mmCIF file of C-alpha atoms and ligand atoms in Angstrom:
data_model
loop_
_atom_site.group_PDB
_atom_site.id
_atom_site.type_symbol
_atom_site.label_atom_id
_atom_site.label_comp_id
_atom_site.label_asym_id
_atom_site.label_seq_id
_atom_site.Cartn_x
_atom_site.Cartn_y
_atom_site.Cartn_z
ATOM 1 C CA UNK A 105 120.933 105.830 125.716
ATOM 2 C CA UNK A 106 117.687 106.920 124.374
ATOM 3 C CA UNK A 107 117.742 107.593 120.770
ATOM 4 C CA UNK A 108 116.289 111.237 121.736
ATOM 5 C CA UNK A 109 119.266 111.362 123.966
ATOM 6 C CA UNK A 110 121.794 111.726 121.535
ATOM 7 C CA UNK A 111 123.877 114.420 120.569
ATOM 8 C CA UNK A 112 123.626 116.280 117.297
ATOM 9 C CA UNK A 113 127.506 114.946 116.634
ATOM 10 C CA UNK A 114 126.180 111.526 117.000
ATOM 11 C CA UNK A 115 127.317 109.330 113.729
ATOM 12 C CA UNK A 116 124.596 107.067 113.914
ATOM 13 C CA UNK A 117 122.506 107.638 110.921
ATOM 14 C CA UNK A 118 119.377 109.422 111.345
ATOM 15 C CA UNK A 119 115.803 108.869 109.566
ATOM 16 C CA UNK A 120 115.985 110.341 106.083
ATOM 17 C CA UNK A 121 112.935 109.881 104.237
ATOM 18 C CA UNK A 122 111.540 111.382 101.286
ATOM 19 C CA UNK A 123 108.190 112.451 99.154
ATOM 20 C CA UNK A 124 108.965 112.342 95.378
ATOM 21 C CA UNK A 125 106.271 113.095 93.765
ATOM 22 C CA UNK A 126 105.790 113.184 89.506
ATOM 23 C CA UNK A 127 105.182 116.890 88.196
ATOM 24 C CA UNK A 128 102.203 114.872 85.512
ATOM 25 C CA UNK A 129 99.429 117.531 87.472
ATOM 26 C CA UNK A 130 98.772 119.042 90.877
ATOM 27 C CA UNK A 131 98.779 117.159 94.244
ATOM 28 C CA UNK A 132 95.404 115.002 94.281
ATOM 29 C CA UNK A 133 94.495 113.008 97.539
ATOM 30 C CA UNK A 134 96.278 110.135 96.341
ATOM 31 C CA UNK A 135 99.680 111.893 96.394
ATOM 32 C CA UNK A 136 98.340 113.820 99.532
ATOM 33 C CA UNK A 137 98.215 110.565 101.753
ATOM 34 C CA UNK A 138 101.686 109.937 100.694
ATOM 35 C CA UNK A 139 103.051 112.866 101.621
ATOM 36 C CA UNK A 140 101.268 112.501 105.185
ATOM 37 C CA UNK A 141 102.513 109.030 105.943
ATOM 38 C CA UNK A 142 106.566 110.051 105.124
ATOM 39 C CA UNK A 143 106.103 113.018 106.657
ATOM 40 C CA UNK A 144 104.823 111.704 109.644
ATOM 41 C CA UNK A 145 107.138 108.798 109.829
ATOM 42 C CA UNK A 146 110.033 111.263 109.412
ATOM 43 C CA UNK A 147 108.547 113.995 112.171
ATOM 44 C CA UNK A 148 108.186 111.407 114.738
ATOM 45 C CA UNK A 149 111.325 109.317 113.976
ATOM 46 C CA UNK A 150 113.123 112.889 114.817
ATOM 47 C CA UNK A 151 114.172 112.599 110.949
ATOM 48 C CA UNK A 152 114.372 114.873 107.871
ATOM 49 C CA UNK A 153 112.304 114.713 104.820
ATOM 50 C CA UNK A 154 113.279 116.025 101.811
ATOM 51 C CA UNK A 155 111.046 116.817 98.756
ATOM 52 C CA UNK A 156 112.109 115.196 95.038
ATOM 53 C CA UNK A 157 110.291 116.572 92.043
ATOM 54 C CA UNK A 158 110.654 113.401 89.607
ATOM 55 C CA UNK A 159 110.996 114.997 86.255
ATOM 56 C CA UNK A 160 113.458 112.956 84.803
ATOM 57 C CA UNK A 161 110.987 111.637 82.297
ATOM 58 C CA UNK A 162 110.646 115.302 80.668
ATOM 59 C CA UNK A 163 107.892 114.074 78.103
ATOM 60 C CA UNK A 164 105.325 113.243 81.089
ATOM 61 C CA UNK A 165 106.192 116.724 83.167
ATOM 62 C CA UNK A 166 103.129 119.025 82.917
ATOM 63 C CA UNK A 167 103.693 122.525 82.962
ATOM 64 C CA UNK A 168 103.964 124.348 86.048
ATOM 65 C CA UNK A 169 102.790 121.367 88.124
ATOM 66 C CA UNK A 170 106.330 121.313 90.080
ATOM 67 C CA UNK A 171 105.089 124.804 91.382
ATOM 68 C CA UNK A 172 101.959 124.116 91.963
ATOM 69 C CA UNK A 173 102.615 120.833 93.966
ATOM 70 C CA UNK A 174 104.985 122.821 95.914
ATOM 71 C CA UNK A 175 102.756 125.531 96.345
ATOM 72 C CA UNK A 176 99.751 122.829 97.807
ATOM 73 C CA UNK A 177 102.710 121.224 100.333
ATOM 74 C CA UNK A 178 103.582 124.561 101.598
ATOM 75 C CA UNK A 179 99.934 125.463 102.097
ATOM 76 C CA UNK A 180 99.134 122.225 103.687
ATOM 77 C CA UNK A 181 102.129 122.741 106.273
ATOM 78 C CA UNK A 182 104.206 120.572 104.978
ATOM 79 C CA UNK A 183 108.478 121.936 105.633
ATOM 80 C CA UNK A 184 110.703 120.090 103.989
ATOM 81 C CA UNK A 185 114.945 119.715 104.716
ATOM 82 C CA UNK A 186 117.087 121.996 102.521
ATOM 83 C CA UNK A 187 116.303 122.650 98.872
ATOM 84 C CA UNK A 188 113.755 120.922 96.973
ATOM 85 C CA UNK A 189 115.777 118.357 94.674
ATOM 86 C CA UNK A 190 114.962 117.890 91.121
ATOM 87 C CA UNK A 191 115.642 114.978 88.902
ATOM 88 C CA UNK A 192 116.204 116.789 85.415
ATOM 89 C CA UNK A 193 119.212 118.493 87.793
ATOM 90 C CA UNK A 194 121.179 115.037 87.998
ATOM 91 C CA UNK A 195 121.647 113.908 84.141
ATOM 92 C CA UNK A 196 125.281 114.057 84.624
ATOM 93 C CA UNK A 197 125.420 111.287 87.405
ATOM 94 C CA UNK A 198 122.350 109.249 85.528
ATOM 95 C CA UNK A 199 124.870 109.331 82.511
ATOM 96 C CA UNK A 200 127.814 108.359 84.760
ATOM 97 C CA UNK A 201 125.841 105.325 86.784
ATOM 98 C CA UNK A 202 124.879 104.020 83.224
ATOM 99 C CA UNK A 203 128.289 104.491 81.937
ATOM 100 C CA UNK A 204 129.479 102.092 85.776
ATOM 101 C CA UNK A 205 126.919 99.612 84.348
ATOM 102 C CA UNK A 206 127.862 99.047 80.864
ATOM 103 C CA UNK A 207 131.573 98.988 81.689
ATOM 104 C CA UNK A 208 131.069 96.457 84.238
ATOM 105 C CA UNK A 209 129.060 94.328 81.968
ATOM 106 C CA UNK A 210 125.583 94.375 84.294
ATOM 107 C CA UNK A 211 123.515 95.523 80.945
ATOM 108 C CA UNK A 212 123.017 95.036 77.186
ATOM 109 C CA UNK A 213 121.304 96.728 74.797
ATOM 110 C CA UNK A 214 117.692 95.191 73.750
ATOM 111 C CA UNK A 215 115.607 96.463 70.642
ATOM 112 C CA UNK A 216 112.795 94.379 71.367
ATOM 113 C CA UNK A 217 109.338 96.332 70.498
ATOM 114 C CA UNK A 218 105.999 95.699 72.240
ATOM 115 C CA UNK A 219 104.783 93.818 70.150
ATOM 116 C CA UNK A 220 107.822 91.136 70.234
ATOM 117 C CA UNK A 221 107.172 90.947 73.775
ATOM 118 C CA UNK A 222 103.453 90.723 73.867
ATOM 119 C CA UNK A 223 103.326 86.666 73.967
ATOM 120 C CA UNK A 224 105.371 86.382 77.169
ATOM 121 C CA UNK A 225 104.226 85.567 80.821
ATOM 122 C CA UNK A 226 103.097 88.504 82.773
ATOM 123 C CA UNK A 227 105.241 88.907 85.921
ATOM 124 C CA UNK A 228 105.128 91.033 88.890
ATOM 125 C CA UNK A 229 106.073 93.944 86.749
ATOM 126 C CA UNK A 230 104.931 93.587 83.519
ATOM 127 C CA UNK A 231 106.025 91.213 80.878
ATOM 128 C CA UNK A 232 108.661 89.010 81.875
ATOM 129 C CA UNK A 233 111.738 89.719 79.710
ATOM 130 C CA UNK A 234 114.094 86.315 79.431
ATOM 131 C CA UNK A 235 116.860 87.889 78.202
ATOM 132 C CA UNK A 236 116.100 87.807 74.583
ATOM 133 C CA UNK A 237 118.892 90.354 73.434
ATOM 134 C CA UNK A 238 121.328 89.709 75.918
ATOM 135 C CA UNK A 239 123.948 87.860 73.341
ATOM 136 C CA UNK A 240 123.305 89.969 70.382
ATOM 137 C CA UNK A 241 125.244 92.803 69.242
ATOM 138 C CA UNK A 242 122.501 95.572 68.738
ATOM 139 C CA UNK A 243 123.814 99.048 67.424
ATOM 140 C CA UNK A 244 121.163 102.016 67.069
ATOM 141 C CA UNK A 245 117.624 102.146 68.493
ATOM 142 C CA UNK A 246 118.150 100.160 71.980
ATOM 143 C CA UNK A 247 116.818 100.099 75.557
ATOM 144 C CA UNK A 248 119.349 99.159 78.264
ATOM 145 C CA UNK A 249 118.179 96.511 80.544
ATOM 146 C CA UNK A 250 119.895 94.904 83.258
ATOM 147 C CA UNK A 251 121.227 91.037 83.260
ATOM 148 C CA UNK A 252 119.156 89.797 86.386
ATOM 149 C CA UNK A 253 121.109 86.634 87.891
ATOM 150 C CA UNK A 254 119.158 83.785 89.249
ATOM 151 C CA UNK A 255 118.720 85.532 92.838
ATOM 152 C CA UNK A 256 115.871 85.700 95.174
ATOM 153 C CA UNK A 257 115.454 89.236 96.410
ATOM 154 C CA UNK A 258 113.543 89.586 99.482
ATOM 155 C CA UNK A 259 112.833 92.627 101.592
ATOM 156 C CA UNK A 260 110.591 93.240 104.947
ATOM 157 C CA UNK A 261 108.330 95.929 104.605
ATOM 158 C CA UNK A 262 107.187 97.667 107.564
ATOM 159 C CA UNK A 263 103.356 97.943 106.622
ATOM 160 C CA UNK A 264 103.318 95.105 104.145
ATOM 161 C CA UNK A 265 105.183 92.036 105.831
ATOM 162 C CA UNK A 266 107.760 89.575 104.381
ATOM 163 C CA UNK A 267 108.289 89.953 100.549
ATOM 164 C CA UNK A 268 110.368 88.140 97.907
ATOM 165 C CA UNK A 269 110.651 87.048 94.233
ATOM 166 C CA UNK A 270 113.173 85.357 91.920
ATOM 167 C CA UNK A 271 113.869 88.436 90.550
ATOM 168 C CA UNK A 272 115.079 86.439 87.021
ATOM 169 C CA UNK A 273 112.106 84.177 87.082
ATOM 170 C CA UNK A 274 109.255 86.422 88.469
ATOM 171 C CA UNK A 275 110.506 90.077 86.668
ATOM 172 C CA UNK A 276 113.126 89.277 84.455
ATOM 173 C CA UNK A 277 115.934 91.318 82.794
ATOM 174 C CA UNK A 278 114.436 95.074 83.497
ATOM 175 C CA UNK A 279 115.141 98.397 81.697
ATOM 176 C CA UNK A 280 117.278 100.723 83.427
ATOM 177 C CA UNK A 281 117.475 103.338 80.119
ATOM 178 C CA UNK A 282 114.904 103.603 77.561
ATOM 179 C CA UNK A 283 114.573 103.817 73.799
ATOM 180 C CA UNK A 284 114.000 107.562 73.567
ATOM 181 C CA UNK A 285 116.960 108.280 75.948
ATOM 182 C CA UNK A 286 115.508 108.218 79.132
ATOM 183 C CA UNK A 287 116.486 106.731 82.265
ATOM 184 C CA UNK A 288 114.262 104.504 83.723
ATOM 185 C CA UNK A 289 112.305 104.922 87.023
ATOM 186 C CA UNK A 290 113.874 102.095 88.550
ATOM 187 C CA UNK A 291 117.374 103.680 88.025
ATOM 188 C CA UNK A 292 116.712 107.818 88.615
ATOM 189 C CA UNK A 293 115.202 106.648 91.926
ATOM 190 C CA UNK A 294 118.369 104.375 93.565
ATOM 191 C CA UNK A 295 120.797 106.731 92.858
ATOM 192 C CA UNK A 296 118.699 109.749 93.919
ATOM 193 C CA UNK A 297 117.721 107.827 96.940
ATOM 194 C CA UNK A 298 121.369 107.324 97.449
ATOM 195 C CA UNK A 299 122.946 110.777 96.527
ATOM 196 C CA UNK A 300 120.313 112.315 99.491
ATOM 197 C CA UNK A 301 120.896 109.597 101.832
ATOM 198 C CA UNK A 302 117.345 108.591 102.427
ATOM 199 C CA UNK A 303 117.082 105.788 104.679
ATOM 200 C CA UNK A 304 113.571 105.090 104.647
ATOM 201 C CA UNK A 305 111.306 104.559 101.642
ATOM 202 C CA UNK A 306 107.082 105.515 102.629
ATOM 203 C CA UNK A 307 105.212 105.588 99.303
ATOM 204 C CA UNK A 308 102.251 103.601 97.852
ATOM 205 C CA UNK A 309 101.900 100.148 97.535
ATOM 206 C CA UNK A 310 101.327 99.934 93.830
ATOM 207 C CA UNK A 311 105.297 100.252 93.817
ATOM 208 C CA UNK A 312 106.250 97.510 96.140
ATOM 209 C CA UNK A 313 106.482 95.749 93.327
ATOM 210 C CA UNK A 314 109.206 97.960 92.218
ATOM 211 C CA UNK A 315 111.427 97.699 95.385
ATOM 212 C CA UNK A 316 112.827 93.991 94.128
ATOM 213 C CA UNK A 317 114.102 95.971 90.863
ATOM 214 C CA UNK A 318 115.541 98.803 93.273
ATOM 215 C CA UNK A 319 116.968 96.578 95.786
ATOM 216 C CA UNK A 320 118.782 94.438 92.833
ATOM 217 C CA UNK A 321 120.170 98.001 91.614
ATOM 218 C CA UNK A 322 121.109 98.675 94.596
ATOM 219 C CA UNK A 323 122.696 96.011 95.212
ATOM 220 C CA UNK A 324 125.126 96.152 91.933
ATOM 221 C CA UNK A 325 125.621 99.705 92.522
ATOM 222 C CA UNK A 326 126.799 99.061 96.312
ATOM 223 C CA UNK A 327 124.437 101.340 97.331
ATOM 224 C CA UNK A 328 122.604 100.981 100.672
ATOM 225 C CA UNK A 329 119.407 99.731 101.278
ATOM 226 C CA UNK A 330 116.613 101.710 102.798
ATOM 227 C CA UNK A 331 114.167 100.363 104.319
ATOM 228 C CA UNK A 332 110.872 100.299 103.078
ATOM 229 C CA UNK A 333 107.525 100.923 104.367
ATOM 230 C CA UNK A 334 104.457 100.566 101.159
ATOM 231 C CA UNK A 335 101.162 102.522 102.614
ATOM 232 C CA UNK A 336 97.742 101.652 101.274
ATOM 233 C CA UNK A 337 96.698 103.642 97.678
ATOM 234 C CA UNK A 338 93.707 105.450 97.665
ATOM 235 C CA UNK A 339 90.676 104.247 95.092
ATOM 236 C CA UNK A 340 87.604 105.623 94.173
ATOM 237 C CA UNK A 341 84.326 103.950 94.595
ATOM 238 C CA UNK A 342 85.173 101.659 91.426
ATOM 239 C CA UNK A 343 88.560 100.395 93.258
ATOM 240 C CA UNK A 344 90.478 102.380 90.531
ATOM 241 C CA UNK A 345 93.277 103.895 92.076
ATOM 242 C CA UNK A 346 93.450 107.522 92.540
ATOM 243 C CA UNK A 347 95.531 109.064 90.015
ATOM 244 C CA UNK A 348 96.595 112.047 87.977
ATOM 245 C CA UNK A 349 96.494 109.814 84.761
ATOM 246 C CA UNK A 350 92.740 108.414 85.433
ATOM 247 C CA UNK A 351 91.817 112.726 86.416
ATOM 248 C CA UNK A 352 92.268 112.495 90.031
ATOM 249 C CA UNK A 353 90.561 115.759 91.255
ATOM 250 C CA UNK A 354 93.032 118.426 91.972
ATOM 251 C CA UNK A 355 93.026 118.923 95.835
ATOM 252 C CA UNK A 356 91.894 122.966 96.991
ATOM 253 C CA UNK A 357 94.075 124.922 98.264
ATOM 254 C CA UNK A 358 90.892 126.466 99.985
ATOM 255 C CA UNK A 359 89.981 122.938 101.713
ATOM 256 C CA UNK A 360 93.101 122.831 103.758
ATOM 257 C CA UNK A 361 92.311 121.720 106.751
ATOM 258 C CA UNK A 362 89.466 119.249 105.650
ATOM 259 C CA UNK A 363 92.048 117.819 103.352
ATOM 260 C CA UNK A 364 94.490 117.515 105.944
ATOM 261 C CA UNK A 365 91.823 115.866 108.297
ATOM 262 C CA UNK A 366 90.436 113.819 105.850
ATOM 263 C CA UNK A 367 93.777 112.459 104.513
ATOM 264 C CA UNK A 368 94.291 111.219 108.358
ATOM 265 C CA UNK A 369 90.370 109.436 108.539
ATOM 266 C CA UNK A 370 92.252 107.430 104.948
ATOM 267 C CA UNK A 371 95.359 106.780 106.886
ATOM 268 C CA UNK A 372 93.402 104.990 109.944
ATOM 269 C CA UNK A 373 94.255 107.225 112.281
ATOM 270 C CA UNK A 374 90.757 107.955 113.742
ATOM 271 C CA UNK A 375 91.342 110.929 114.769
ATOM 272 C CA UNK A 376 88.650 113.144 116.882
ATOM 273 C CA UNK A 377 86.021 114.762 115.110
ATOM 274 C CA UNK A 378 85.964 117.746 116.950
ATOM 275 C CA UNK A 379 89.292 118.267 115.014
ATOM 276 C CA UNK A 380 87.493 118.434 111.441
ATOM 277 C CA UNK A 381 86.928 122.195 112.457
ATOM 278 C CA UNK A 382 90.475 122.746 114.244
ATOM 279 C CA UNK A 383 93.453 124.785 112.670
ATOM 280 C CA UNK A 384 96.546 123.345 110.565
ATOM 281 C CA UNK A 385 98.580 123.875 113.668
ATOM 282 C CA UNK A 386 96.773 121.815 116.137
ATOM 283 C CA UNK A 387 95.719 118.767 113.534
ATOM 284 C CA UNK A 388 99.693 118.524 112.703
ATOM 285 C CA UNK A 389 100.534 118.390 116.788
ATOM 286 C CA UNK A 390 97.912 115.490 117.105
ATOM 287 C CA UNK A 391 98.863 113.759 113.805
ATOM 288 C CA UNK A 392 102.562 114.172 115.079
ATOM 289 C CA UNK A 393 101.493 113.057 118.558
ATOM 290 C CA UNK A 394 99.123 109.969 117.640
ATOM 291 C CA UNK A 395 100.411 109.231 114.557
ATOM 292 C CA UNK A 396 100.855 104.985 114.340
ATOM 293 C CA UNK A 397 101.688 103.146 110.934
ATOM 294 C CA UNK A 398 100.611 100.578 112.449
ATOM 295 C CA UNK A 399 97.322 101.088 112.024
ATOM 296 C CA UNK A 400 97.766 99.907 108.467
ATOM 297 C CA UNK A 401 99.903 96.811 108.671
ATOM 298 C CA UNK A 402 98.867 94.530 105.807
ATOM 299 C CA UNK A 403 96.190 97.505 104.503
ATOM 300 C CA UNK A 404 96.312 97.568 100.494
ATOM 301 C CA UNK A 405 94.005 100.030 99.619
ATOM 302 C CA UNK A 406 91.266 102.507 101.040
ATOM 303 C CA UNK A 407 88.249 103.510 99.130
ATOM 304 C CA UNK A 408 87.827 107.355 99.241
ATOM 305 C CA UNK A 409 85.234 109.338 98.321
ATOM 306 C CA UNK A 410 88.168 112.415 96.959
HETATM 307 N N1 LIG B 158 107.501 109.586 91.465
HETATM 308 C C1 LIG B 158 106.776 108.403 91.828
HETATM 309 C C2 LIG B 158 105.299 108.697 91.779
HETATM 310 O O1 LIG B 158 104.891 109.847 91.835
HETATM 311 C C3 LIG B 158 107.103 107.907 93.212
HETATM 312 C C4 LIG B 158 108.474 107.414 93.295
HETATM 313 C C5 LIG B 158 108.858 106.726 94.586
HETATM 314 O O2 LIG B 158 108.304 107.086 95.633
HETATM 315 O O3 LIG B 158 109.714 105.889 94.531
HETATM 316 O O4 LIG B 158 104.523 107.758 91.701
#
């Protein structure tokens, strides 16, 4: 039967994907292109997409930039599945997965600084952490990181190819809860991904780096894997990537449809240029009808002029 075919009762799981932005300042192009690509991937996979804002780390949030990004997806066209899902809503289960951890011995509790770690090898993350702390009995001021095995981790992403590390050799023992009582990324995103079911991961490629951590979480926490798909970033003319952090221009609200059009040109999907000057409506039908991620297999990064 053609997936199309089947009924709504149907228990074969259905695309889930997701756009989870970081409330650190208002949508820029960067985060727009994003939001196309899983949207579009969703839409014509007959999917949902839900919306995440990640706020668990409270000391990077920016004041009212939840609302406005909301406010700039709305305007764009964007319609996202059910209620918009925030991170600083799930501290209860963040508290209870790190609780599952520690009783089942995955973690230990590291006080290394910086600066103690500032002599070792630089990995695919970061610093590669060789389980300094892992045998000593630290009481106040810790990290949690997790004990990573001597496991190769290996994922194939849609746009990307074949990936893999030795997630002990290449990453080392990573920190699922930080210092100042935070969870980490790496942690808040698993089980959120897990709690709303998302089956497939579109974001940028600077985090594909990120997906061996994930997938080893996931892993311990018997937690599906989604697949993942890592779309080009967008840099400026210097190659430095588009970001709120390096003052990524805000996008207008008054540039809508140029945004919208102009976000497709950086996703390679050519479309026509007589639809520069079209309305939202009609550029969503053709991005819906012509959109192809393959048009970026193996694509890194696109220089932009946003
Ligand atoms: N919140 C992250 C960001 O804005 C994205 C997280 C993810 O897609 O896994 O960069």
């Amino acid at each position: 039967m053609n997936k199309k075919d089947e009924p709504e009762s149907s228990n074969i799981i259905k695309y889930r994907g997701r756009f989870a932005p970081s409330p650190t300042g208002s949508l820029h192009f960067g985060s727009l292109i994003t939001a196309i690509a899983s949207y579009l991937e969703a839409k014509t996979s007959q999917g949902k997409w839900f919306l995440r804002i990640d706020n668990a780390d409270f000391l990077r949030e920016q004041d009212k930039a939840s609302d406005s990004i909301k406010r700039s997806l709305e305007l764009h066209g964007f319609e996202w599945d059910g209620n918009t899902h925030y991170q600083s809503n799930s501290l209860t289960l963040y508290n209870q997965k790190k609780d599952h951890l520690i009783d089942n011995d995955y973690v230990f509790r590291c006080n290394c600084s910086r600066k103690n770690l500032r002599n070792n090898p630089i990995g695919l993350n970061g610093v590669i952490y060789k389980g300094t702390c892992r045998t000593k009995n630290i009481k106040e001021d810790f990290s949690i990181r997790v004990i990573t095995e001597h496991l190769k981790v290996a994922f194939k992403d849609e746009i990307q190819g074949h990936q893999a590390c030795q997630i002990d050799e290449d990453i080392g023992d990573f920190t699922i809860w930080r210092r100042d009582n935070i969870i980490s990324y790496h942690l808040a995103t698993v089980i959120d991904d897990n709690e709303v079911g998302i089956t497939n991961v579109v974001r940028g490629y600077d985090l594909l780096n990120s997906t061996f951590c994930q997938l080893y979480l996931q892993n311990i926490l018997n937690y599906i894997n989604p697949i993942y798909s890592h779309i080009p970033i967008a840099t400026d003319a210097n190659n430095q990537k588009l970001s709120k952090q390096f003052g990524a221009a805000e996008l207008s609200n008054k540039l809508i449809t140029q945004n919208l059009f102009n976000g497709l040109c950086a996703l390679k999907q050519e479309p026509p240029t007589e639809l520069r000057s079209d309305n939202l409506s009609n550029i969503w039908s053709w991005a819906i009808d012509n959109w192809s991620s393959k048009k970026l297999t193996m694509v890194k990064s696109i220089t932009t002029l946003n």
